[in-house]
């Protein structure tokens, strides 16, 4: 039976013909074919053998995930839906440990971590306000009691997910941590609701085993903290698909940002405007990623699956459905390299839960009923009580010429690596 990867065959030309091919479609019927494939996203091929998958979860992690200012109660909905569909029965449930101070200090400045530790048991914001601002602790990342416990749990969950992929005795091919994906935090400061950059810590853990790690960010917002962390190394290749418009946070991620020093040309940014749809997004993703994979040959992949570009999100930007992110993750599973899946943005909690549940089902090869199962949070999914999410109807500001220009610029960047 047809699958999404097969539908991209016409779109994935070899480098020699890439300049003549179209980043979105090469023939008049390719868009129709892709849409037909989306209708069969939950159908697994008869010869599909699900990989061993680790699912990061514990009651303590779930409890502390509610600390996040913008995602309180989201973790309960996500895990609740995954469990309601019976998916946890087909994965190895891994209870993570809290990250230690020294483990987090592998990336974050010790004085920043020490400050978070010092305010962990206090809730007097005025007492620490001046110093807090120096560490980026303001309106989007307020100083709250328990903050160090929170970052320890989040960091520890992603570090544990990475270790599942390198465990010599019982390795997994895929590790899922929907509680992670906080990609904005910098080495010495919090930013954009992110107190700790668990993405970076997970990558560093993987780097202890793998020489080349690929990081791909599907969040609506640019993965600035991760890109910044690895901008000067050739061992980690970062790719970010995101919205870039004046005044939109974090305001970084230009097509011209390609890394520095030894890391030059090991960074790809795909800045998009409002209104992009599934077909265009996935086609551009597949074309770009096939080129990156070809030139970088990653030994492991980390994919941040932020769902704030899904239609219905309060960000009100892209017209995507869960099928788009699921298609992207399916592509990575065909590469047969260790894969770490992380959460991220997603502020329509129901649609985010649907998206990450569909991705979870896809990687373990399970078909889901379109009807939401009865469970504790069932009423939240009304009035449709269906797993599907309708595409948005915002005007697509991504012109055909702009998409082609982005793809051409990416090829020019990658050509510099091919020449070495």
mmCIF file of C-alpha atoms in Angstrom:
data_model
loop_
_atom_site.group_PDB
_atom_site.id
_atom_site.type_symbol
_atom_site.label_atom_id
_atom_site.label_comp_id
_atom_site.label_asym_id
_atom_site.label_seq_id
_atom_site.Cartn_x
_atom_site.Cartn_y
_atom_site.Cartn_z
ATOM 1 C CA UNK A 1 0.000 0.000 0.000
ATOM 2 C CA UNK A 2 1.205 3.507 -0.746
ATOM 3 C CA UNK A 3 2.968 5.385 2.028
ATOM 4 C CA UNK A 4 4.100 8.948 2.503
ATOM 5 C CA UNK A 5 7.764 8.272 1.777
ATOM 6 C CA UNK A 6 6.892 6.797 -1.648
ATOM 7 C CA UNK A 7 4.945 9.927 -2.494
ATOM 8 C CA UNK A 8 8.105 11.994 -2.252
ATOM 9 C CA UNK A 9 10.042 9.960 -4.798
ATOM 10 C CA UNK A 10 9.469 12.525 -7.530
ATOM 11 C CA UNK A 11 10.481 15.314 -5.163
ATOM 12 C CA UNK A 12 13.816 13.892 -4.044
ATOM 13 C CA UNK A 13 16.202 14.268 -6.929
ATOM 14 C CA UNK A 14 19.934 13.758 -6.667
ATOM 15 C CA UNK A 15 22.193 16.791 -6.120
ATOM 16 C CA UNK A 16 23.187 16.957 -9.774
ATOM 17 C CA UNK A 17 19.621 17.662 -10.861
ATOM 18 C CA UNK A 18 18.472 19.555 -7.770
ATOM 19 C CA UNK A 19 18.813 22.987 -9.316
ATOM 20 C CA UNK A 20 16.474 22.083 -12.141
ATOM 21 C CA UNK A 21 13.892 20.386 -9.900
ATOM 22 C CA UNK A 22 11.092 22.035 -7.974
ATOM 23 C CA UNK A 23 11.202 22.070 -4.156
ATOM 24 C CA UNK A 24 7.457 21.519 -3.904
ATOM 25 C CA UNK A 25 6.480 19.459 -6.931
ATOM 26 C CA UNK A 26 8.020 18.128 -10.115
ATOM 27 C CA UNK A 27 4.791 17.258 -11.904
ATOM 28 C CA UNK A 28 1.203 18.435 -11.954
ATOM 29 C CA UNK A 29 -0.092 15.407 -10.048
ATOM 30 C CA UNK A 30 2.461 15.303 -7.214
ATOM 31 C CA UNK A 31 0.332 17.465 -4.907
ATOM 32 C CA UNK A 32 -2.670 15.216 -5.445
ATOM 33 C CA UNK A 33 -0.574 12.146 -4.736
ATOM 34 C CA UNK A 34 0.726 13.615 -1.481
ATOM 35 C CA UNK A 35 -2.784 14.429 -0.302
ATOM 36 C CA UNK A 36 -3.886 10.901 -1.085
ATOM 37 C CA UNK A 37 -1.014 9.608 1.001
ATOM 38 C CA UNK A 38 -2.013 11.804 3.926
ATOM 39 C CA UNK A 39 -5.376 10.024 3.939
ATOM 40 C CA UNK A 40 -3.508 6.763 4.533
ATOM 41 C CA UNK A 41 -1.118 8.034 7.196
ATOM 42 C CA UNK A 42 -2.404 5.617 9.842
ATOM 43 C CA UNK A 43 -2.072 2.585 7.588
ATOM 44 C CA UNK A 44 1.168 0.678 8.094
ATOM 45 C CA UNK A 45 2.836 -1.345 5.385
ATOM 46 C CA UNK A 46 2.527 -5.096 5.795
ATOM 47 C CA UNK A 47 6.317 -5.402 5.874
ATOM 48 C CA UNK A 48 6.819 -2.718 8.504
ATOM 49 C CA UNK A 49 8.670 -3.966 11.574
ATOM 50 C CA UNK A 50 8.342 -1.508 14.477
ATOM 51 C CA UNK A 51 11.613 -0.544 16.157
ATOM 52 C CA UNK A 52 12.201 -0.832 19.884
ATOM 53 C CA UNK A 53 10.869 2.396 21.392
ATOM 54 C CA UNK A 54 11.532 3.911 24.813
ATOM 55 C CA UNK A 55 8.865 6.187 26.286
ATOM 56 C CA UNK A 56 10.027 8.548 29.012
ATOM 57 C CA UNK A 57 7.480 8.856 31.799
ATOM 58 C CA UNK A 58 7.032 8.956 35.551
ATOM 59 C CA UNK A 59 4.416 10.397 37.861
ATOM 60 C CA UNK A 60 7.029 12.742 39.283
ATOM 61 C CA UNK A 61 7.986 14.009 35.817
ATOM 62 C CA UNK A 62 4.309 14.502 34.973
ATOM 63 C CA UNK A 63 3.786 16.459 38.169
ATOM 64 C CA UNK A 64 6.750 18.748 37.607
ATOM 65 C CA UNK A 65 5.867 19.308 33.955
ATOM 66 C CA UNK A 66 2.981 21.426 35.232
ATOM 67 C CA UNK A 67 5.520 23.971 36.453
ATOM 68 C CA UNK A 68 5.931 25.332 32.914
ATOM 69 C CA UNK A 69 4.137 28.665 32.688
ATOM 70 C CA UNK A 70 2.469 28.092 29.301
ATOM 71 C CA UNK A 71 1.948 24.332 29.403
ATOM 72 C CA UNK A 72 0.343 23.613 32.761
ATOM 73 C CA UNK A 73 -1.811 20.486 32.537
ATOM 74 C CA UNK A 74 -0.666 19.784 28.962
ATOM 75 C CA UNK A 75 1.426 16.803 29.996
ATOM 76 C CA UNK A 76 -1.624 15.127 31.533
ATOM 77 C CA UNK A 77 -3.574 15.411 28.290
ATOM 78 C CA UNK A 78 -0.688 14.144 26.157
ATOM 79 C CA UNK A 79 0.061 11.117 28.314
ATOM 80 C CA UNK A 80 -3.621 10.508 28.923
ATOM 81 C CA UNK A 81 -4.391 10.224 25.202
ATOM 82 C CA UNK A 82 -1.345 8.056 24.458
ATOM 83 C CA UNK A 83 -2.370 5.741 27.284
ATOM 84 C CA UNK A 84 -6.041 5.757 26.239
ATOM 85 C CA UNK A 85 -5.074 4.405 22.818
ATOM 86 C CA UNK A 86 -3.075 1.629 24.499
ATOM 87 C CA UNK A 87 0.227 2.751 22.999
ATOM 88 C CA UNK A 88 2.208 2.469 26.221
ATOM 89 C CA UNK A 89 1.796 -1.317 26.022
ATOM 90 C CA UNK A 90 4.019 -1.371 22.956
ATOM 91 C CA UNK A 91 6.887 0.720 24.355
ATOM 92 C CA UNK A 92 9.447 0.353 27.099
ATOM 93 C CA UNK A 93 8.405 2.785 29.827
ATOM 94 C CA UNK A 94 11.493 4.435 31.271
ATOM 95 C CA UNK A 95 11.355 6.375 34.515
ATOM 96 C CA UNK A 96 14.022 9.085 34.397
ATOM 97 C CA UNK A 97 16.187 10.345 37.207
ATOM 98 C CA UNK A 98 16.573 14.016 37.977
ATOM 99 C CA UNK A 99 19.616 15.553 36.330
ATOM 100 C CA UNK A 100 22.398 16.431 38.715
ATOM 101 C CA UNK A 101 23.932 19.879 38.962
ATOM 102 C CA UNK A 102 27.067 18.642 37.213
ATOM 103 C CA UNK A 103 25.097 17.022 34.392
ATOM 104 C CA UNK A 104 23.322 20.299 33.647
ATOM 105 C CA UNK A 105 26.625 22.156 33.974
ATOM 106 C CA UNK A 106 27.910 20.293 30.926
ATOM 107 C CA UNK A 107 26.173 23.090 29.030
ATOM 108 C CA UNK A 108 24.786 25.685 31.422
ATOM 109 C CA UNK A 109 26.956 28.132 33.387
ATOM 110 C CA UNK A 110 27.416 27.096 36.972
ATOM 111 C CA UNK A 111 26.524 30.547 38.325
ATOM 112 C CA UNK A 112 23.199 30.422 36.456
ATOM 113 C CA UNK A 113 22.428 26.991 37.884
ATOM 114 C CA UNK A 114 23.535 28.134 41.342
ATOM 115 C CA UNK A 115 21.073 31.009 41.172
ATOM 116 C CA UNK A 116 18.230 28.684 40.192
ATOM 117 C CA UNK A 117 19.247 26.448 43.093
ATOM 118 C CA UNK A 118 19.321 29.377 45.515
ATOM 119 C CA UNK A 119 15.755 30.466 44.731
ATOM 120 C CA UNK A 120 14.357 26.926 44.635
ATOM 121 C CA UNK A 121 12.783 27.122 48.087
ATOM 122 C CA UNK A 122 11.850 30.807 48.121
ATOM 123 C CA UNK A 123 8.966 32.660 46.529
ATOM 124 C CA UNK A 124 9.978 36.230 47.371
ATOM 125 C CA UNK A 125 10.417 37.546 43.813
ATOM 126 C CA UNK A 126 11.323 41.097 44.877
ATOM 127 C CA UNK A 127 14.286 39.872 46.908
ATOM 128 C CA UNK A 128 15.935 38.407 43.800
ATOM 129 C CA UNK A 129 14.446 40.597 41.057
ATOM 130 C CA UNK A 130 17.619 42.472 40.062
ATOM 131 C CA UNK A 131 19.813 39.390 39.851
ATOM 132 C CA UNK A 132 16.988 37.392 38.262
ATOM 133 C CA UNK A 133 16.789 39.751 35.307
ATOM 134 C CA UNK A 134 20.484 39.187 34.597
ATOM 135 C CA UNK A 135 19.676 35.503 34.094
ATOM 136 C CA UNK A 136 16.664 36.123 31.854
ATOM 137 C CA UNK A 137 14.165 35.384 34.604
ATOM 138 C CA UNK A 138 11.370 37.807 33.829
ATOM 139 C CA UNK A 139 7.766 37.763 32.631
ATOM 140 C CA UNK A 140 8.057 34.686 30.390
ATOM 141 C CA UNK A 141 10.398 32.827 32.761
ATOM 142 C CA UNK A 142 9.426 34.064 36.235
ATOM 143 C CA UNK A 143 11.266 33.206 39.426
ATOM 144 C CA UNK A 144 9.069 30.624 41.099
ATOM 145 C CA UNK A 145 9.498 28.329 44.027
ATOM 146 C CA UNK A 146 10.651 24.900 42.860
ATOM 147 C CA UNK A 147 12.317 26.084 39.656
ATOM 148 C CA UNK A 148 15.468 24.023 40.227
ATOM 149 C CA UNK A 149 13.411 20.895 40.846
ATOM 150 C CA UNK A 150 11.615 21.580 37.589
ATOM 151 C CA UNK A 151 14.734 22.012 35.453
ATOM 152 C CA UNK A 152 16.308 18.944 37.086
ATOM 153 C CA UNK A 153 13.335 16.816 36.056
ATOM 154 C CA UNK A 154 13.119 18.168 32.503
ATOM 155 C CA UNK A 155 16.877 17.942 31.879
ATOM 156 C CA UNK A 156 17.027 14.480 33.410
ATOM 157 C CA UNK A 157 14.191 13.205 31.224
ATOM 158 C CA UNK A 158 15.936 14.107 27.969
ATOM 159 C CA UNK A 159 19.349 12.906 29.167
ATOM 160 C CA UNK A 160 17.718 9.587 30.074
ATOM 161 C CA UNK A 161 16.061 9.419 26.632
ATOM 162 C CA UNK A 162 19.449 9.882 24.990
ATOM 163 C CA UNK A 163 20.963 7.155 27.154
ATOM 164 C CA UNK A 164 18.246 4.743 26.019
ATOM 165 C CA UNK A 165 19.661 5.067 22.502
ATOM 166 C CA UNK A 166 23.229 4.252 23.569
ATOM 167 C CA UNK A 167 22.551 1.585 26.188
ATOM 168 C CA UNK A 168 24.914 -1.249 25.256
ATOM 169 C CA UNK A 169 22.889 -3.941 27.020
ATOM 170 C CA UNK A 170 19.369 -2.967 25.922
ATOM 171 C CA UNK A 171 19.447 -0.184 23.320
ATOM 172 C CA UNK A 172 16.350 1.338 21.765
ATOM 173 C CA UNK A 173 16.122 2.616 18.209
ATOM 174 C CA UNK A 174 13.768 5.450 19.129
ATOM 175 C CA UNK A 175 13.318 7.346 22.391
ATOM 176 C CA UNK A 176 10.332 9.635 23.015
ATOM 177 C CA UNK A 177 10.224 12.428 25.595
ATOM 178 C CA UNK A 178 7.214 14.672 25.079
ATOM 179 C CA UNK A 179 8.132 16.536 28.267
ATOM 180 C CA UNK A 180 11.334 17.887 26.659
ATOM 181 C CA UNK A 181 12.094 20.155 23.741
ATOM 182 C CA UNK A 182 12.822 23.452 25.534
ATOM 183 C CA UNK A 183 15.032 24.910 22.841
ATOM 184 C CA UNK A 184 15.294 28.620 23.707
ATOM 185 C CA UNK A 185 17.329 28.520 26.931
ATOM 186 C CA UNK A 186 20.867 29.837 26.576
ATOM 187 C CA UNK A 187 24.001 28.773 28.360
ATOM 188 C CA UNK A 188 23.702 31.468 31.022
ATOM 189 C CA UNK A 189 20.052 32.522 30.893
ATOM 190 C CA UNK A 190 16.438 31.482 30.542
ATOM 191 C CA UNK A 191 14.411 32.551 27.523
ATOM 192 C CA UNK A 192 11.020 32.012 25.924
ATOM 193 C CA UNK A 193 9.476 29.868 28.707
ATOM 194 C CA UNK A 194 12.653 27.730 28.725
ATOM 195 C CA UNK A 195 14.745 27.564 31.895
ATOM 196 C CA UNK A 196 16.971 24.713 30.755
ATOM 197 C CA UNK A 197 17.975 23.596 27.274
ATOM 198 C CA UNK A 198 17.335 19.890 27.515
ATOM 199 C CA UNK A 199 17.769 19.591 23.726
ATOM 200 C CA UNK A 200 21.411 20.601 24.036
ATOM 201 C CA UNK A 201 21.967 18.318 27.028
ATOM 202 C CA UNK A 202 20.478 15.392 25.107
ATOM 203 C CA UNK A 203 22.712 16.085 22.122
ATOM 204 C CA UNK A 204 25.778 16.285 24.351
ATOM 205 C CA UNK A 205 24.870 12.914 25.849
ATOM 206 C CA UNK A 206 24.584 11.401 22.366
ATOM 207 C CA UNK A 207 27.904 12.953 21.367
ATOM 208 C CA UNK A 208 29.623 10.788 23.973
ATOM 209 C CA UNK A 209 28.880 7.857 21.670
ATOM 210 C CA UNK A 210 28.196 9.285 18.206
ATOM 211 C CA UNK A 211 30.554 11.472 16.199
ATOM 212 C CA UNK A 212 27.878 13.251 14.147
ATOM 213 C CA UNK A 213 24.475 14.246 15.519
ATOM 214 C CA UNK A 214 21.753 15.956 13.504
ATOM 215 C CA UNK A 215 19.283 18.260 15.266
ATOM 216 C CA UNK A 216 16.049 19.155 13.468
ATOM 217 C CA UNK A 217 13.589 21.673 14.897
ATOM 218 C CA UNK A 218 9.969 21.639 13.670
ATOM 219 C CA UNK A 219 8.675 24.171 16.197
ATOM 220 C CA UNK A 220 6.959 27.347 14.991
ATOM 221 C CA UNK A 221 9.728 29.298 16.735
ATOM 222 C CA UNK A 222 13.382 29.230 15.740
ATOM 223 C CA UNK A 223 15.537 26.837 17.768
ATOM 224 C CA UNK A 224 17.922 29.632 18.683
ATOM 225 C CA UNK A 225 19.349 28.179 21.868
ATOM 226 C CA UNK A 226 20.382 24.924 20.206
ATOM 227 C CA UNK A 227 21.799 26.612 17.131
ATOM 228 C CA UNK A 228 23.808 28.996 19.297
ATOM 229 C CA UNK A 229 25.193 26.126 21.375
ATOM 230 C CA UNK A 230 26.614 24.290 18.361
ATOM 231 C CA UNK A 231 27.241 27.114 15.904
ATOM 232 C CA UNK A 232 31.016 26.617 15.983
ATOM 233 C CA UNK A 233 31.256 22.836 15.693
ATOM 234 C CA UNK A 234 31.077 20.529 12.711
ATOM 235 C CA UNK A 235 30.001 17.590 14.867
ATOM 236 C CA UNK A 236 26.409 18.768 15.302
ATOM 237 C CA UNK A 237 24.345 19.888 12.324
ATOM 238 C CA UNK A 238 21.295 22.015 13.181
ATOM 239 C CA UNK A 239 18.249 22.534 10.956
ATOM 240 C CA UNK A 240 15.287 24.701 11.924
ATOM 241 C CA UNK A 241 11.962 25.142 10.101
ATOM 242 C CA UNK A 242 10.238 28.136 11.647
ATOM 243 C CA UNK A 243 8.307 31.349 11.276
ATOM 244 C CA UNK A 244 10.385 34.483 10.778
ATOM 245 C CA UNK A 245 8.622 37.831 10.680
ATOM 246 C CA UNK A 246 9.489 41.197 12.290
ATOM 247 C CA UNK A 247 8.510 41.203 15.948
ATOM 248 C CA UNK A 248 7.993 37.449 16.181
ATOM 249 C CA UNK A 249 10.032 35.731 18.919
ATOM 250 C CA UNK A 250 12.943 35.092 18.971
ATOM 251 C CA UNK A 251 13.607 37.077 15.785
ATOM 252 C CA UNK A 252 16.522 34.881 14.703
ATOM 253 C CA UNK A 253 16.968 32.128 12.155
ATOM 254 C CA UNK A 254 17.703 33.936 8.929
ATOM 255 C CA UNK A 255 18.445 31.900 5.821
ATOM 256 C CA UNK A 256 21.902 33.494 5.883
ATOM 257 C CA UNK A 257 22.766 32.133 9.343
ATOM 258 C CA UNK A 258 24.932 29.098 8.548
ATOM 259 C CA UNK A 259 27.259 28.767 11.550
ATOM 260 C CA UNK A 260 30.734 30.070 12.374
ATOM 261 C CA UNK A 261 34.342 28.914 12.386
ATOM 262 C CA UNK A 262 34.569 25.127 12.275
ATOM 263 C CA UNK A 263 30.768 25.013 12.287
ATOM 264 C CA UNK A 264 30.249 27.126 9.197
ATOM 265 C CA UNK A 265 27.777 25.559 6.747
ATOM 266 C CA UNK A 266 26.644 23.121 9.460
ATOM 267 C CA UNK A 267 23.521 25.109 10.143
ATOM 268 C CA UNK A 268 20.430 25.410 7.948
ATOM 269 C CA UNK A 269 17.562 27.785 8.649
ATOM 270 C CA UNK A 270 14.273 27.599 6.777
ATOM 271 C CA UNK A 271 12.394 30.822 7.585
ATOM 272 C CA UNK A 272 8.722 30.685 6.627
ATOM 273 C CA UNK A 273 5.810 33.096 6.715
ATOM 274 C CA UNK A 274 2.251 32.629 7.865
ATOM 275 C CA UNK A 275 -0.155 30.266 6.196
ATOM 276 C CA UNK A 276 2.015 27.397 4.954
ATOM 277 C CA UNK A 277 0.107 24.136 4.417
ATOM 278 C CA UNK A 278 0.937 20.461 4.880
ATOM 279 C CA UNK A 279 1.803 19.678 1.277
ATOM 280 C CA UNK A 280 4.255 22.545 0.813
ATOM 281 C CA UNK A 281 5.791 22.164 4.269
ATOM 282 C CA UNK A 282 6.424 18.422 4.037
ATOM 283 C CA UNK A 283 7.664 18.555 0.454
ATOM 284 C CA UNK A 284 10.163 21.300 1.303
ATOM 285 C CA UNK A 285 11.175 19.436 4.461
ATOM 286 C CA UNK A 286 11.827 16.201 2.573
ATOM 287 C CA UNK A 287 13.836 17.882 -0.158
ATOM 288 C CA UNK A 288 16.020 19.805 2.266
ATOM 289 C CA UNK A 289 16.512 16.953 4.703
ATOM 290 C CA UNK A 290 17.484 14.483 1.973
ATOM 291 C CA UNK A 291 20.267 16.866 0.953
ATOM 292 C CA UNK A 292 21.408 17.410 4.563
ATOM 293 C CA UNK A 293 21.414 13.677 5.276
ATOM 294 C CA UNK A 294 23.413 13.042 2.130
ATOM 295 C CA UNK A 295 26.131 15.547 2.949
ATOM 296 C CA UNK A 296 26.318 15.105 6.753
ATOM 297 C CA UNK A 297 25.549 11.377 7.198
ATOM 298 C CA UNK A 298 24.333 11.636 10.823
ATOM 299 C CA UNK A 299 24.869 8.769 13.234
ATOM 300 C CA UNK A 300 21.962 9.925 15.421
ATOM 301 C CA UNK A 301 19.074 12.370 15.036
ATOM 302 C CA UNK A 302 17.276 14.581 17.549
ATOM 303 C CA UNK A 303 13.946 15.975 16.370
ATOM 304 C CA UNK A 304 12.084 18.665 18.297
ATOM 305 C CA UNK A 305 8.397 18.277 17.382
ATOM 306 C CA UNK A 306 6.906 21.551 18.595
ATOM 307 C CA UNK A 307 3.197 21.613 17.696
ATOM 308 C CA UNK A 308 2.540 25.362 17.771
ATOM 309 C CA UNK A 309 2.415 25.464 13.969
ATOM 310 C CA UNK A 310 -0.636 23.198 13.977
ATOM 311 C CA UNK A 311 -3.913 24.888 12.991
ATOM 312 C CA UNK A 312 -5.921 26.035 15.995
ATOM 313 C CA UNK A 313 -2.887 26.993 18.063
ATOM 314 C CA UNK A 314 -3.112 30.418 19.771
ATOM 315 C CA UNK A 315 -0.019 31.420 17.783
ATOM 316 C CA UNK A 316 -2.377 31.500 14.767
ATOM 317 C CA UNK A 317 0.384 31.241 12.181
ATOM 318 C CA UNK A 318 0.659 28.084 10.035
ATOM 319 C CA UNK A 319 -2.147 25.984 8.513
ATOM 320 C CA UNK A 320 -0.573 22.625 9.359
ATOM 321 C CA UNK A 321 -2.275 19.480 10.619
ATOM 322 C CA UNK A 322 -0.705 16.683 12.707
ATOM 323 C CA UNK A 323 -0.108 14.770 9.472
ATOM 324 C CA UNK A 324 2.687 17.144 8.515
ATOM 325 C CA UNK A 325 4.817 16.516 11.605
ATOM 326 C CA UNK A 326 3.985 12.817 11.499
ATOM 327 C CA UNK A 327 5.223 12.688 7.896
ATOM 328 C CA UNK A 328 8.481 14.363 8.901
ATOM 329 C CA UNK A 329 9.080 11.877 11.709
ATOM 330 C CA UNK A 330 8.183 8.937 9.453
ATOM 331 C CA UNK A 331 10.911 10.079 7.088
ATOM 332 C CA UNK A 332 13.478 9.916 9.883
ATOM 333 C CA UNK A 333 12.401 6.390 10.833
ATOM 334 C CA UNK A 334 13.304 5.188 7.331
ATOM 335 C CA UNK A 335 16.937 6.199 7.878
ATOM 336 C CA UNK A 336 17.488 3.477 10.485
ATOM 337 C CA UNK A 337 19.618 5.612 12.799
ATOM 338 C CA UNK A 338 18.943 6.240 16.507
ATOM 339 C CA UNK A 339 16.176 8.833 16.829
ATOM 340 C CA UNK A 340 15.320 11.020 19.824
ATOM 341 C CA UNK A 341 11.885 12.693 19.664
ATOM 342 C CA UNK A 342 11.167 15.698 21.867
ATOM 343 C CA UNK A 343 8.161 17.902 22.512
ATOM 344 C CA UNK A 344 8.282 21.685 22.524
ATOM 345 C CA UNK A 345 5.711 24.367 21.782
ATOM 346 C CA UNK A 346 2.030 23.640 21.383
ATOM 347 C CA UNK A 347 -0.523 25.755 23.229
ATOM 348 C CA UNK A 348 -3.730 24.237 21.944
ATOM 349 C CA UNK A 349 -3.379 21.324 24.315
ATOM 350 C CA UNK A 350 -5.909 19.077 22.576
ATOM 351 C CA UNK A 351 -4.298 19.468 19.159
ATOM 352 C CA UNK A 352 -0.834 19.029 20.632
ATOM 353 C CA UNK A 353 -1.957 15.816 22.334
ATOM 354 C CA UNK A 354 -3.411 14.559 19.064
ATOM 355 C CA UNK A 355 -0.214 15.409 17.186
ATOM 356 C CA UNK A 356 2.161 13.670 19.574
ATOM 357 C CA UNK A 357 -0.156 10.683 19.932
ATOM 358 C CA UNK A 358 -0.229 10.254 16.145
ATOM 359 C CA UNK A 359 3.566 10.489 15.984
ATOM 360 C CA UNK A 360 3.896 7.943 18.788
ATOM 361 C CA UNK A 361 1.546 5.557 16.985
ATOM 362 C CA UNK A 362 3.422 6.033 13.702
ATOM 363 C CA UNK A 363 6.820 5.076 15.100
ATOM 364 C CA UNK A 364 5.511 1.913 16.768
ATOM 365 C CA UNK A 365 3.455 0.960 13.715
ATOM 366 C CA UNK A 366 -0.032 1.174 15.211
ATOM 367 C CA UNK A 367 -3.215 2.262 13.465
ATOM 368 C CA UNK A 368 -5.492 4.515 15.512
ATOM 369 C CA UNK A 369 -9.238 4.885 15.465
ATOM 370 C CA UNK A 370 -10.307 8.402 14.455
ATOM 371 C CA UNK A 371 -12.636 8.435 17.458
ATOM 372 C CA UNK A 372 -11.058 9.564 20.731
ATOM 373 C CA UNK A 373 -11.290 6.701 23.267
ATOM 374 C CA UNK A 374 -13.225 7.241 26.458
ATOM 375 C CA UNK A 375 -10.813 8.222 29.222
ATOM 376 C CA UNK A 376 -10.333 10.701 32.040
ATOM 377 C CA UNK A 377 -9.871 13.704 29.737
ATOM 378 C CA UNK A 378 -12.365 12.639 27.057
ATOM 379 C CA UNK A 379 -14.656 15.642 27.540
ATOM 380 C CA UNK A 380 -11.768 17.991 26.677
ATOM 381 C CA UNK A 381 -11.864 16.825 23.050
ATOM 382 C CA UNK A 382 -15.443 17.917 22.385
ATOM 383 C CA UNK A 383 -17.484 18.670 20.447
ATOM 384 C CA UNK A 384 -16.028 16.466 17.668
ATOM 385 C CA UNK A 385 -14.247 13.896 19.878
ATOM 386 C CA UNK A 386 -12.134 12.994 16.848
ATOM 387 C CA UNK A 387 -8.389 12.592 16.406
ATOM 388 C CA UNK A 388 -8.255 14.668 13.237
ATOM 389 C CA UNK A 389 -7.406 18.365 13.087
ATOM 390 C CA UNK A 390 -8.731 20.412 10.196
ATOM 391 C CA UNK A 391 -6.159 22.537 8.321
ATOM 392 C CA UNK A 392 -6.226 26.266 8.946
ATOM 393 C CA UNK A 393 -7.514 28.809 6.465
ATOM 394 C CA UNK A 394 -5.028 31.634 6.915
ATOM 395 C CA UNK A 395 -3.764 33.171 3.704
ATOM 396 C CA UNK A 396 -0.537 31.510 2.616
ATOM 397 C CA UNK A 397 2.076 34.272 2.435
ATOM 398 C CA UNK A 398 4.779 31.873 1.247
ATOM 399 C CA UNK A 399 5.024 32.578 -2.450
ATOM 400 C CA UNK A 400 6.162 29.922 -4.868
ATOM 401 C CA UNK A 401 9.202 32.074 -5.642
ATOM 402 C CA UNK A 402 10.065 32.376 -1.951
ATOM 403 C CA UNK A 403 9.971 28.605 -1.427
ATOM 404 C CA UNK A 404 12.217 28.075 -4.441
ATOM 405 C CA UNK A 405 14.587 30.785 -3.208
ATOM 406 C CA UNK A 406 14.899 29.132 0.220
ATOM 407 C CA UNK A 407 15.650 25.762 -1.316
ATOM 408 C CA UNK A 408 18.231 27.229 -3.685
ATOM 409 C CA UNK A 409 19.952 29.056 -0.828
ATOM 410 C CA UNK A 410 20.116 25.867 1.233
ATOM 411 C CA UNK A 411 21.687 24.011 -1.690
ATOM 412 C CA UNK A 412 24.299 26.763 -2.028
ATOM 413 C CA UNK A 413 25.132 26.399 1.670
ATOM 414 C CA UNK A 414 25.434 22.627 1.453
ATOM 415 C CA UNK A 415 27.507 22.845 -1.723
ATOM 416 C CA UNK A 416 30.260 24.413 0.377
ATOM 417 C CA UNK A 417 30.437 21.202 2.416
ATOM 418 C CA UNK A 418 30.356 18.994 -0.651
ATOM 419 C CA UNK A 419 33.349 20.911 -1.990
ATOM 420 C CA UNK A 420 35.475 20.099 1.073
#
